[in-house]
Amino acid sequence: MKFPKLRWLLIFFVVGFVSAGELRPFTSDGCSAFPDGNLAHNELWLNCCFAHDLAYWQGGTYEAREQADLDLQACVAAVGEPEIAALMLAGVRVGGSPYLPTSFRWGYGWPYPRWYGELTDAELEQVSQQLERVSPTTPIQEH
């Protein structure tokens, strides 16, 4: 019995694991589908989300994602919003999975699919080169 479709599907996933592809330039959409601040200060925790997007854009290990999410929570709590921080943590833990083909997934700078894993030296070089072009005033845009 032959399984030609299964063979091509397997090749697609193996290529996805072996060839990371080209890292796209960094983009940030702020806090994605969440407000960037409260009514009084509409960008109160936007810098927290920008830093979180930098981590998510480059991706990496499960532990790195977990730390990025905890850093987001700590940052938002530090601006005086611990309840919002807890809500955001729950949201990114559920919605930021690398297994979903969303524009805000873990490792969204790389072509999909991109799972958890250590970045290679070549990938770290791509990240480094791209980060040279990023500044805190990088405009917020859709990714």
Short mmCIF file of C-alpha atoms in Angstrom, two decimals:
data_model
loop_
_atom_site.label_atom_id
_atom_site.label_comp_id
_atom_site.label_asym_id
_atom_site.label_seq_id
_atom_site.Cartn_x
_atom_site.Cartn_y
_atom_site.Cartn_z
CA MET A 1 0.00 0.00 0.00
CA LYS A 2 1.41 3.42 -0.99
CA PHE A 3 0.97 6.69 0.90
CA PRO A 4 2.22 9.44 -1.45
CA LYS A 5 0.30 12.24 0.31
CA LEU A 6 1.63 11.15 3.68
CA ARG A 7 5.17 11.17 2.28
CA TRP A 8 4.83 14.79 1.06
CA LEU A 9 3.34 15.85 4.37
CA LEU A 10 6.26 14.27 6.20
CA ILE A 11 8.74 16.01 3.89
CA PHE A 12 7.00 19.35 4.52
CA PHE A 13 7.36 19.00 8.28
CA VAL A 14 10.95 17.73 8.13
CA VAL A 15 11.94 20.69 5.96
CA GLY A 16 10.19 22.97 8.45
CA PHE A 17 12.35 21.58 11.26
CA VAL A 18 15.63 21.48 9.35
CA SER A 19 15.42 24.77 7.48
CA ALA A 20 14.53 27.69 9.69
CA GLY A 21 14.46 30.09 6.80
CA GLU A 22 15.04 33.80 6.84
CA LEU A 23 14.16 35.88 9.87
CA ARG A 24 11.78 38.66 8.89
CA PRO A 25 12.47 42.19 10.17
CA PHE A 26 11.09 42.89 13.63
CA THR A 27 7.57 44.24 13.86
CA SER A 28 5.42 44.95 16.88
CA ASP A 29 1.68 45.36 17.03
CA GLY A 30 1.81 46.60 20.61
CA CYS A 31 -0.25 44.43 22.90
CA SER A 32 -1.82 42.50 19.98
CA ALA A 33 -5.56 42.15 20.66
CA PHE A 34 -5.24 43.69 24.14
CA PRO A 35 -5.28 47.43 24.97
CA ASP A 36 -1.87 49.14 25.22
CA GLY A 37 -2.92 50.94 28.40
CA ASN A 38 -5.91 52.09 30.43
CA LEU A 39 -8.36 54.95 29.83
CA ALA A 40 -6.25 57.48 31.71
CA HIS A 41 -2.94 56.40 30.14
CA ASN A 42 -3.59 54.72 26.79
CA GLU A 43 0.03 53.51 26.40
CA LEU A 44 0.76 52.67 30.04
CA TRP A 45 2.17 49.18 29.43
CA LEU A 46 2.98 49.48 25.71
CA ASN A 47 6.75 49.30 26.38
CA CYS A 48 6.16 46.01 28.20
CA CYS A 49 4.42 44.59 25.13
CA PHE A 50 7.16 45.90 22.83
CA ALA A 51 9.80 44.01 24.85
CA HIS A 52 7.56 40.93 24.88
CA ASP A 53 7.19 41.15 21.09
CA LEU A 54 10.99 41.22 20.71
CA ALA A 55 11.23 37.93 22.59
CA TYR A 56 8.32 36.36 20.70
CA TRP A 57 9.63 37.50 17.32
CA GLN A 58 12.94 35.65 17.76
CA GLY A 59 11.48 32.60 19.50
CA GLY A 60 13.60 29.87 21.05
CA THR A 61 13.04 27.35 23.81
CA TYR A 62 9.92 26.75 25.86
CA GLU A 63 11.78 28.07 28.89
CA ALA A 64 12.63 31.31 27.05
CA ARG A 65 8.95 31.80 26.19
CA GLU A 66 7.92 31.14 29.77
CA GLN A 67 10.46 33.74 30.97
CA ALA A 68 9.28 36.28 28.37
CA ASP A 69 5.71 35.84 29.60
CA LEU A 70 6.74 36.22 33.26
CA ASP A 71 8.75 39.33 32.33
CA LEU A 72 5.64 40.79 30.68
CA GLN A 73 3.62 40.09 33.80
CA ALA A 74 6.26 41.70 36.04
CA CYS A 75 6.55 44.75 33.79
CA VAL A 76 2.80 45.41 33.70
CA ALA A 77 2.54 44.86 37.46
CA ALA A 78 5.41 47.34 37.95
CA VAL A 79 3.40 50.11 36.27
CA GLY A 80 0.73 49.58 38.91
CA GLU A 81 -1.58 47.08 37.22
CA PRO A 82 -1.11 43.66 38.88
CA GLU A 83 -4.62 42.45 37.97
CA ILE A 84 -4.13 43.40 34.31
CA ALA A 85 -0.71 41.71 34.45
CA ALA A 86 -2.27 38.43 35.62
CA LEU A 87 -4.89 38.64 32.87
CA MET A 88 -2.24 39.31 30.23
CA LEU A 89 -0.13 36.40 31.46
CA ALA A 90 -3.10 34.05 31.06
CA GLY A 91 -3.75 35.42 27.57
CA VAL A 92 -0.20 35.02 26.27
CA ARG A 93 0.16 31.55 27.77
CA VAL A 94 -2.93 30.41 25.87
CA GLY A 95 -2.65 32.48 22.69
CA GLY A 96 1.11 32.64 22.09
CA SER A 97 1.70 28.99 21.22
CA PRO A 98 4.11 28.35 18.33
CA TYR A 99 1.74 25.65 17.08
CA LEU A 100 -0.89 28.15 15.94
CA PRO A 101 -0.27 30.00 12.65
CA THR A 102 -0.97 33.43 14.17
CA SER A 103 0.93 36.66 13.59
CA PHE A 104 1.73 36.87 17.33
CA ARG A 105 2.86 33.29 17.98
CA TRP A 106 6.16 32.37 19.64
CA GLY A 107 8.82 32.71 16.93
CA TYR A 108 6.64 34.78 14.59
CA GLY A 109 9.72 36.29 12.92
CA TRP A 110 10.49 32.90 11.34
CA PRO A 111 8.45 31.15 8.67
CA TYR A 112 5.71 28.88 10.01
CA PRO A 113 6.00 26.20 11.27
CA ARG A 114 8.58 27.07 13.89
CA TRP A 115 8.46 25.08 17.13
CA TYR A 116 10.36 25.42 20.39
CA GLY A 117 14.12 24.92 20.27
CA GLU A 118 17.51 26.49 20.76
CA LEU A 119 18.46 28.99 18.09
CA THR A 120 21.48 27.92 16.06
CA ASP A 121 24.55 30.14 15.77
CA ALA A 122 23.43 31.17 12.27
CA GLU A 123 19.96 32.03 13.56
CA LEU A 124 21.41 34.01 16.47
CA GLU A 125 23.46 35.96 13.93
CA GLN A 126 20.29 36.79 12.00
CA VAL A 127 18.65 37.96 15.25
CA SER A 128 21.69 40.09 16.09
CA GLN A 129 21.75 41.70 12.65
CA GLN A 130 18.03 42.47 12.79
CA LEU A 131 18.25 43.87 16.33
CA GLU A 132 20.80 46.44 15.14
CA ARG A 133 17.93 48.00 13.17
CA VAL A 134 15.47 48.06 16.09
CA SER A 135 15.08 50.98 18.45
CA PRO A 136 12.52 51.79 21.15
CA THR A 137 10.97 54.18 18.63
CA THR A 138 10.35 51.45 16.07
CA PRO A 139 6.80 52.10 14.91
CA ILE A 140 4.00 49.86 16.06
CA GLN A 141 2.61 47.99 13.07
CA GLU A 142 0.78 44.83 12.16
CA HIS A 143 2.95 41.73 11.84
#
